[in-house]
Short mmCIF file of C-alpha atoms in Angstrom, two decimals:
data_model
loop_
_atom_site.label_atom_id
_atom_site.label_comp_id
_atom_site.label_asym_id
_atom_site.label_seq_id
_atom_site.Cartn_x
_atom_site.Cartn_y
_atom_site.Cartn_z
CA UNK A 1 23.89 13.99 98.71
CA UNK A 2 22.96 16.91 96.11
CA UNK A 3 25.39 16.32 93.96
CA UNK A 4 23.62 12.64 93.24
CA UNK A 5 21.01 12.98 90.34
CA UNK A 6 19.14 9.98 89.01
CA UNK A 7 18.89 9.65 85.48
CA UNK A 8 17.34 6.66 82.83
CA UNK A 9 19.69 4.98 80.54
CA UNK A 10 18.88 3.58 77.02
CA UNK A 11 17.55 0.46 78.12
CA UNK A 12 15.05 1.85 80.64
CA UNK A 13 17.44 1.06 83.71
CA UNK A 14 18.85 3.96 86.15
CA UNK A 15 21.78 5.47 86.49
CA UNK A 16 22.95 8.04 88.61
CA UNK A 17 25.14 11.03 88.15
CA UNK A 18 27.68 12.46 90.01
CA UNK A 19 27.49 16.21 89.39
CA UNK A 20 30.99 16.82 91.30
CA UNK A 21 32.94 14.49 89.03
CA UNK A 22 30.43 14.94 86.12
CA UNK A 23 30.53 11.59 85.73
CA UNK A 24 27.89 8.71 85.96
CA UNK A 25 27.97 5.44 88.03
CA UNK A 26 26.63 3.07 85.03
CA UNK A 27 26.88 3.05 81.13
CA UNK A 28 24.20 6.08 80.04
CA UNK A 29 23.87 3.05 76.83
CA UNK A 30 22.41 1.10 79.41
CA UNK A 31 23.43 0.62 82.60
CA UNK A 32 21.99 -2.78 83.36
CA UNK A 33 23.08 -4.00 80.13
CA UNK A 34 26.67 -2.99 80.58
CA UNK A 35 26.45 -4.16 84.45
CA UNK A 36 25.32 -7.69 83.20
CA UNK A 37 28.00 -8.16 80.45
CA UNK A 38 30.98 -7.19 82.33
CA UNK A 39 30.56 -8.03 85.63
CA UNK A 40 28.07 -11.11 85.80
CA UNK A 41 28.61 -13.13 82.49
CA UNK A 42 32.72 -11.53 81.96
CA UNK A 43 33.26 -12.37 85.75
CA UNK A 44 30.38 -14.46 88.01
CA UNK A 45 29.83 -16.87 85.29
CA UNK A 46 33.70 -17.33 84.52
CA UNK A 47 34.79 -18.01 88.11
CA UNK A 48 31.61 -20.15 88.64
CA UNK A 49 32.57 -22.35 85.82
CA UNK A 50 35.98 -22.71 86.60
CA UNK A 51 34.79 -23.99 90.28
CA UNK A 52 32.55 -26.53 88.45
CA UNK A 53 33.57 -29.99 87.85
CA UNK A 54 32.29 -33.40 86.65
CA UNK A 55 30.56 -34.73 89.87
CA UNK A 56 29.46 -38.79 89.73
CA UNK A 57 25.58 -39.07 90.23
CA UNK A 58 23.52 -42.13 89.84
CA UNK A 59 26.02 -44.30 88.07
CA UNK A 60 26.40 -40.90 85.38
CA UNK A 61 28.64 -37.41 85.48
CA UNK A 62 26.88 -34.38 85.46
CA UNK A 63 28.38 -30.89 85.71
CA UNK A 64 27.85 -29.37 89.22
CA UNK A 65 29.80 -26.50 91.40
CA UNK A 66 32.02 -27.26 94.18
CA UNK A 67 30.67 -24.44 95.95
CA UNK A 68 27.72 -26.58 96.38
CA UNK A 69 29.06 -29.61 96.82
CA UNK A 70 31.78 -28.75 99.37
CA UNK A 71 29.87 -25.84 101.12
CA UNK A 72 32.40 -23.22 99.93
CA UNK A 73 31.16 -20.13 98.88
CA UNK A 74 32.39 -18.19 95.96
CA UNK A 75 33.75 -15.19 97.55
CA UNK A 76 33.19 -11.68 95.74
CA UNK A 77 34.98 -8.26 96.35
CA UNK A 78 33.51 -5.33 94.88
CA UNK A 79 34.97 -1.78 94.59
CA UNK A 80 32.52 0.91 93.85
CA UNK A 81 29.07 -0.98 95.39
CA UNK A 82 27.72 2.54 94.43
CA UNK A 83 23.94 1.61 93.27
CA UNK A 84 23.98 -1.75 94.31
CA UNK A 85 23.34 -2.87 90.95
CA UNK A 86 26.15 -5.44 90.54
CA UNK A 87 24.96 -6.92 93.66
CA UNK A 88 21.78 -7.54 92.66
CA UNK A 89 22.35 -8.85 89.61
CA UNK A 90 25.15 -10.97 91.00
CA UNK A 91 22.66 -12.31 93.51
CA UNK A 92 19.93 -12.65 90.59
CA UNK A 93 22.62 -14.90 88.98
CA UNK A 94 23.42 -17.03 92.18
CA UNK A 95 20.30 -17.80 93.23
CA UNK A 96 19.19 -19.30 89.45
CA UNK A 97 22.39 -21.19 89.19
CA UNK A 98 22.55 -22.35 93.21
CA UNK A 99 25.90 -21.00 93.88
CA UNK A 100 26.61 -20.47 97.37
CA UNK A 101 28.15 -16.23 97.74
CA UNK A 102 29.34 -14.23 100.04
CA UNK A 103 29.70 -10.87 98.65
CA UNK A 104 31.82 -7.82 100.16
CA UNK A 105 31.17 -4.26 98.95
CA UNK A 106 33.10 -1.42 99.26
CA UNK A 107 31.99 2.42 99.34
CA UNK A 108 33.64 5.35 100.12
CA UNK A 109 30.64 7.62 99.80
CA UNK A 110 27.26 5.38 100.71
CA UNK A 111 24.15 6.41 99.44
CA UNK A 112 21.21 7.58 101.82
CA UNK A 113 17.99 5.24 101.40
CA UNK A 114 16.08 8.55 99.93
CA UNK A 115 18.41 7.86 96.76
CA UNK A 116 18.66 4.04 96.30
CA UNK A 117 14.64 3.86 97.44
CA UNK A 118 13.99 5.38 93.75
CA UNK A 119 16.09 2.74 91.32
CA UNK A 120 14.17 0.96 89.29
CA UNK A 121 15.87 -2.46 89.11
CA UNK A 122 13.93 -4.43 90.69
CA UNK A 123 11.23 -3.92 87.50
CA UNK A 124 14.27 -5.99 85.53
CA UNK A 125 14.51 -8.70 88.06
CA UNK A 126 12.91 -12.08 88.51
CA UNK A 127 10.05 -12.15 90.80
CA UNK A 128 11.84 -14.10 93.12
CA UNK A 129 14.53 -11.33 93.91
CA UNK A 130 13.16 -8.13 93.00
CA UNK A 131 12.21 -7.93 96.92
CA UNK A 132 15.48 -8.21 97.83
CA UNK A 133 17.14 -5.58 96.33
CA UNK A 134 15.32 -3.23 99.45
CA UNK A 135 17.11 -5.66 101.62
CA UNK A 136 20.20 -5.40 100.25
CA UNK A 137 20.11 -1.55 100.87
CA UNK A 138 18.80 -1.60 104.20
CA UNK A 139 21.34 -4.25 105.37
CA UNK A 140 23.62 -2.70 107.78
CA UNK A 141 27.00 -1.41 107.06
CA UNK A 142 30.25 -3.17 108.28
CA UNK A 143 28.21 -6.24 109.55
CA UNK A 144 27.53 -9.23 107.24
CA UNK A 145 23.92 -10.14 106.40
CA UNK A 146 21.89 -13.20 104.92
CA UNK A 147 20.51 -11.62 102.10
CA UNK A 148 19.12 -15.90 101.39
CA UNK A 149 20.39 -18.57 102.64
CA UNK A 150 23.21 -19.13 100.07
CA UNK A 151 23.88 -15.41 99.60
CA UNK A 152 25.62 -13.14 102.35
CA UNK A 153 26.37 -9.30 101.67
CA UNK A 154 29.25 -7.06 103.75
CA UNK A 155 28.68 -3.79 103.08
CA UNK A 156 32.19 -1.96 103.77
CA UNK A 157 32.21 1.89 104.61
CA UNK A 158 35.71 2.49 102.87
CA UNK A 159 38.67 3.41 100.30
CA UNK A 160 40.01 0.25 98.85
CA UNK A 161 43.70 2.60 99.99
CA UNK A 162 42.56 2.18 103.63
CA UNK A 163 42.16 -1.77 103.66
CA UNK A 164 45.09 -3.61 105.42
CA UNK A 165 45.48 -7.29 103.96
CA UNK A 166 46.77 -9.15 106.52
CA UNK A 167 47.93 -13.04 106.86
CA UNK A 168 46.01 -12.50 110.24
CA UNK A 169 42.67 -11.10 109.19
CA UNK A 170 39.47 -13.75 108.66
CA UNK A 171 35.87 -13.18 107.95
CA UNK A 172 34.96 -12.00 111.36
CA UNK A 173 37.84 -9.05 111.22
CA UNK A 174 36.15 -6.76 108.27
CA UNK A 175 35.41 -3.86 111.22
CA UNK A 176 38.85 -3.33 111.52
CA UNK A 177 39.04 -3.44 107.42
CA UNK A 178 41.06 -6.12 107.82
CA UNK A 179 41.32 -8.60 105.15
CA UNK A 180 42.47 -11.88 104.38
CA UNK A 181 45.61 -12.35 101.82
CA UNK A 182 44.63 -14.97 99.19
CA UNK A 183 40.81 -14.99 100.35
CA UNK A 184 38.76 -13.58 97.25
CA UNK A 185 37.70 -15.42 93.98
CA UNK A 186 36.59 -12.28 92.20
CA UNK A 187 36.78 -8.62 92.15
CA UNK A 188 34.50 -6.05 90.71
CA UNK A 189 36.95 -2.93 90.28
CA UNK A 190 34.11 -0.59 89.55
CA UNK A 191 35.38 2.61 89.94
CA UNK A 192 34.80 5.90 88.78
CA UNK A 193 37.17 6.86 85.34
CA UNK A 194 40.85 7.01 85.20
CA UNK A 195 40.52 10.92 84.27
CA UNK A 196 37.92 11.53 87.29
CA UNK A 197 39.63 9.49 89.93
CA UNK A 198 43.23 9.25 89.27
CA UNK A 199 44.09 7.98 92.93
CA UNK A 200 41.81 5.24 92.64
CA UNK A 201 43.77 3.66 89.84
CA UNK A 202 46.92 3.55 91.30
CA UNK A 203 49.74 0.57 91.00
CA UNK A 204 49.13 -0.08 94.89
CA UNK A 205 45.52 -0.56 94.85
CA UNK A 206 46.18 -3.24 91.67
CA UNK A 207 48.49 -5.02 94.14
CA UNK A 208 46.70 -4.79 96.78
CA UNK A 209 43.65 -6.82 94.72
CA UNK A 210 46.44 -9.15 93.47
CA UNK A 211 47.34 -10.14 96.95
CA UNK A 212 43.76 -10.55 98.03
CA UNK A 213 42.87 -12.53 94.92
CA UNK A 214 42.85 -16.40 95.36
CA UNK A 215 45.35 -17.94 93.10
CA UNK A 216 43.57 -18.57 89.53
CA UNK A 217 41.55 -15.60 91.13
CA UNK A 218 39.62 -13.12 88.44
CA UNK A 219 39.46 -9.19 88.36
CA UNK A 220 36.75 -7.64 86.11
CA UNK A 221 36.38 -3.89 84.97
CA UNK A 222 35.28 -1.76 82.42
CA UNK A 223 38.47 -0.21 81.76
CA UNK A 224 40.49 -1.34 78.81
CA UNK A 225 43.25 2.05 79.68
CA UNK A 226 46.55 1.31 78.50
CA UNK A 227 48.60 2.04 80.76
CA UNK A 228 46.16 0.26 83.50
CA UNK A 229 46.90 -2.83 81.76
CA UNK A 230 50.49 -2.22 81.68
CA UNK A 231 50.31 -1.93 85.30
CA UNK A 232 48.58 -5.01 85.84
CA UNK A 233 51.08 -7.40 83.72
CA UNK A 234 54.05 -5.89 85.63
CA UNK A 235 52.43 -7.19 89.14
CA UNK A 236 51.97 -10.53 87.60
CA UNK A 237 48.46 -10.61 86.04
CA UNK A 238 47.54 -12.27 83.07
CA UNK A 239 45.65 -9.78 81.44
CA UNK A 240 42.89 -10.87 79.19
CA UNK A 241 41.62 -7.92 76.55
CA UNK A 242 37.77 -9.00 76.55
CA UNK A 243 35.05 -7.86 74.22
CA UNK A 244 33.49 -4.38 75.99
CA UNK A 245 29.72 -4.10 76.55
CA UNK A 246 27.65 -2.00 74.74
CA UNK A 247 29.65 -1.71 71.49
CA UNK A 248 32.55 -0.79 73.19
CA UNK A 249 36.14 -2.44 71.78
CA UNK A 250 37.41 -3.72 75.03
CA UNK A 251 37.09 -4.45 78.85
CA UNK A 252 39.74 -6.05 80.98
CA UNK A 253 39.93 -9.36 82.83
CA UNK A 254 42.82 -9.73 84.54
CA UNK A 255 43.69 -13.31 86.07
CA UNK A 256 45.87 -13.86 89.00
CA UNK A 257 48.15 -16.92 87.66
CA UNK A 258 47.34 -20.37 89.27
#
């Protein structure tokens, strides 16, 4: 892993630079700020809101979340687990909002502990959460781990290209890299840029994500490439151009029709 270098970004949080690809894991303008905007605010918050409905309580109606009331977690798939930044920020938001989450992170090149232990994300987290970053990184690959009573994580060392979408799979079968069709509420598509890893930004991968999403599910990514958005529309996504992070004009949200 000599090709991975630690770097500070403009908001004080770390990113990692892959020197072989000459590409960073996060925005140099602010790793944490970008992740919060693209994945937590534009992604997690949007999906959590859709799962919230008025619930009668003591004669009054209040807003509450069906994932709490009915016990169903929000199922999240991240393509490009990387530094774990998106995962720990999602965990923090889930604890804050009392959402139950099952989080699946795909990563083709898992980072060694000697790198993840140097990341400074804990200093930006709520004190209740900061100690969980190490637990997230030390959790075993290919096995579900309970990080909190309402947040389970499964890290899979795999490319998205190698995942099989199956009508027979269930949440106990991820060791075979089979994933259930229509099972995911939210996808974080956080691969390296299309000009660095063009093989990842393929119609086959977009179709696989579409098949994994539940009706009404959402894919979010920092990318706003024109061909990417046209391909999504061809598959059947409802593509929404959304304001980007840190001065970027656009990012992409793509919904699977209900």
